[in-house]
Short mmCIF file of C-alpha atoms in Angstrom, two decimals:
data_model
loop_
_atom_site.label_atom_id
_atom_site.label_comp_id
_atom_site.label_asym_id
_atom_site.label_seq_id
_atom_site.Cartn_x
_atom_site.Cartn_y
_atom_site.Cartn_z
CA MET A 1 -24.71 -19.32 8.32
CA LYS A 2 -22.69 -16.22 7.49
CA ARG A 3 -19.52 -15.68 9.51
CA ASP A 4 -18.81 -12.15 10.61
CA TRP A 5 -15.14 -12.71 11.36
CA LEU A 6 -12.29 -15.03 10.51
CA PRO A 7 -12.58 -18.67 11.67
CA GLY A 8 -11.13 -19.14 15.13
CA LYS A 9 -11.21 -15.44 15.96
CA THR A 10 -13.26 -13.72 18.62
CA ALA A 11 -15.74 -10.91 18.21
CA CYS A 12 -13.00 -8.56 19.52
CA ASP A 13 -11.30 -8.83 16.12
CA LYS A 14 -14.39 -7.45 14.42
CA VAL A 15 -15.17 -3.75 14.04
CA ARG A 16 -18.47 -2.20 13.08
CA PRO A 17 -18.95 -2.92 9.35
CA VAL A 18 -19.84 -0.34 6.73
CA GLN A 19 -23.30 -0.59 5.27
CA GLY A 20 -23.47 -1.98 1.75
CA SER A 21 -21.99 -4.82 -0.21
CA LEU A 22 -18.35 -5.87 -0.18
CA GLU A 23 -17.95 -4.40 -3.66
CA SER A 24 -19.02 -0.95 -2.47
CA ARG A 25 -16.68 -1.17 0.53
CA VAL A 26 -13.67 -2.25 -1.53
CA ARG A 27 -14.12 0.68 -3.90
CA LEU A 28 -13.47 2.99 -0.94
CA LEU A 29 -9.89 1.75 -0.48
CA ASN A 30 -7.08 3.96 -1.69
CA ILE A 31 -3.35 3.52 -2.09
CA LYS A 32 -2.57 5.98 0.72
CA GLN A 33 -4.45 3.83 3.24
CA ILE A 34 -2.59 0.75 2.07
CA ARG A 35 0.78 2.54 2.31
CA TYR A 36 0.00 3.81 5.80
CA PHE A 37 -1.07 0.33 6.88
CA ALA A 38 2.12 -1.31 5.58
CA SER A 39 4.24 1.42 7.17
CA ALA A 40 2.49 1.02 10.53
CA VAL A 41 3.11 -2.73 10.51
CA ALA A 42 6.74 -2.29 9.45
CA HIS A 43 7.45 0.30 12.15
CA GLY A 44 5.31 -1.21 14.89
CA SER A 45 3.75 2.09 15.91
CA LEU A 46 1.61 4.84 14.45
CA THR A 47 4.07 7.50 15.58
CA ALA A 48 7.01 5.93 13.73
CA ALA A 49 4.82 5.31 10.66
CA ALA A 50 3.69 8.95 10.69
CA LYS A 51 7.30 10.15 10.80
CA HIS A 52 8.24 7.83 7.95
CA GLU A 53 5.28 8.96 5.83
CA TYR A 54 5.74 12.67 6.72
CA VAL A 55 2.19 13.06 8.03
CA SER A 56 0.66 13.57 11.47
CA VAL A 57 -0.17 10.70 13.78
CA GLN A 58 -3.81 11.82 13.59
CA ALA A 59 -3.79 11.47 9.79
CA ILE A 60 -2.40 7.92 10.01
CA SER A 61 -4.83 7.00 12.78
CA LYS A 62 -7.86 8.36 10.90
CA SER A 63 -6.83 6.70 7.67
CA LEU A 64 -6.34 3.32 9.35
CA SER A 65 -9.60 3.62 11.31
CA ASP A 66 -11.41 4.36 8.05
CA LEU A 67 -9.70 1.37 6.43
CA GLU A 68 -10.75 -0.93 9.27
CA ARG A 69 -14.31 0.38 9.09
CA GLU A 70 -14.44 -0.08 5.31
CA LEU A 71 -13.06 -3.63 5.53
CA GLY A 72 -15.21 -4.58 8.49
CA TYR A 73 -12.30 -6.12 10.40
CA SER A 74 -9.73 -4.93 12.88
CA LEU A 75 -6.22 -4.77 11.39
CA PHE A 76 -4.31 -4.14 14.62
CA SER A 77 -4.40 -4.92 18.27
CA ARG A 78 -3.37 -1.78 20.05
CA LYS A 79 -0.91 -2.22 22.89
CA SER A 80 0.60 0.20 25.39
CA HIS A 81 3.84 0.27 23.39
CA GLY A 82 2.83 0.11 19.76
CA ILE A 83 0.61 -2.07 17.62
CA ALA A 84 0.58 -5.64 16.37
CA PRO A 85 -1.36 -6.93 13.35
CA THR A 86 -4.31 -9.25 13.95
CA ALA A 87 -4.68 -12.49 11.97
CA PHE A 88 -6.72 -10.58 9.40
CA GLY A 89 -4.10 -7.80 9.45
CA ASN A 90 -1.34 -10.30 8.59
CA ALA A 91 -3.38 -11.77 5.75
CA PHE A 92 -4.24 -8.28 4.49
CA LEU A 93 -0.55 -7.28 4.69
CA ARG A 94 0.45 -10.10 2.31
CA GLU A 95 -2.03 -8.83 -0.28
CA ALA A 96 -1.22 -5.18 0.40
CA THR A 97 2.50 -5.82 -0.15
CA SER A 98 1.90 -7.22 -3.61
CA VAL A 99 -0.42 -4.29 -4.43
CA LEU A 100 2.21 -1.77 -3.30
CA LYS A 101 4.93 -3.49 -5.35
CA GLY A 102 2.67 -3.49 -8.40
CA PHE A 103 1.82 0.17 -7.86
CA GLU A 104 5.51 1.04 -7.56
CA ARG A 105 6.23 -0.80 -10.83
CA LEU A 106 3.40 1.13 -12.47
CA GLU A 107 4.77 4.44 -11.18
CA THR A 108 8.23 3.48 -12.44
CA PHE A 109 6.87 2.55 -15.84
CA ALA A 110 4.97 5.84 -16.13
CA THR A 111 8.04 7.80 -15.02
CA CYS A 112 10.29 6.05 -17.54
CA TRP A 113 7.79 6.29 -20.36
CA GLY A 114 7.21 10.00 -19.91
CA GLY A 115 10.80 10.75 -18.91
CA GLY A 116 12.10 11.57 -22.33
CA CYS A 117 13.49 8.20 -23.36
CA SER A 118 14.58 8.64 -26.96
CA ASN A 119 13.23 5.42 -28.41
CA LEU A 120 11.14 2.37 -27.65
CA ARG A 121 14.18 0.13 -27.19
CA ALA A 122 15.56 2.40 -24.46
CA ARG A 123 12.14 2.54 -22.81
CA CYS A 124 11.88 -1.25 -22.79
CA SER A 125 15.36 -1.72 -21.35
CA ILE A 126 14.59 0.70 -18.53
CA TRP A 127 11.30 -1.13 -17.89
CA ARG A 128 13.13 -4.46 -17.58
CA CYS A 129 15.43 -2.91 -14.98
CA ALA A 130 12.52 -1.47 -12.99
CA CYS A 131 12.07 -4.64 -10.99
CA ARG A 132 15.69 -4.51 -9.87
CA ARG A 133 16.01 -0.79 -9.17
CA SER A 134 14.16 1.61 -6.96
CA THR A 135 12.03 4.38 -8.41
CA THR A 136 14.68 6.93 -7.41
CA SER A 137 17.50 5.26 -9.33
CA ILE A 138 15.25 4.84 -12.37
CA ARG A 139 14.43 8.56 -12.30
CA ARG A 140 18.16 9.34 -12.17
CA ALA A 141 18.79 7.00 -15.12
CA VAL A 142 16.01 8.62 -17.15
CA ALA A 143 17.31 12.10 -16.33
CA SER A 144 20.84 11.30 -17.49
CA PRO A 145 21.91 12.69 -20.90
CA ARG A 146 22.49 9.13 -22.14
CA TRP A 147 18.74 8.54 -22.33
CA ARG A 148 17.76 11.95 -23.72
CA SER A 149 17.26 12.53 -27.40
CA GLY A 150 19.62 15.08 -28.83
#
């Protein structure tokens, strides 16, 4: 027997699924949806998440509705004063957080690699620091004359 929702959860946690296999649904995910989802959970409301992401509330809401439809599960329970993640939403957040951290490391690596580092040793030392520094501080380090070839 195939379960349509997480064990112990009610049908209220389920949203109308997208037609097609799980593989076709997963391919529809994008990093923006994942960022918006994590921001909404962190801020507890779509309005605060929209302000943080510099987009409209409607854009966040549409993106998250599309994400829920693509996944086939509800990510949030909507309340009068904000949102709270469902059990599936909490599980999805754990995975989404690791994806976002990996994506940030990849962005940092690409920034450092293409940022004019003068040699491979300098590039590697910046890459090792990427886990400890934010993307902004790495960009400043790459832009400094110390890392530029003369």
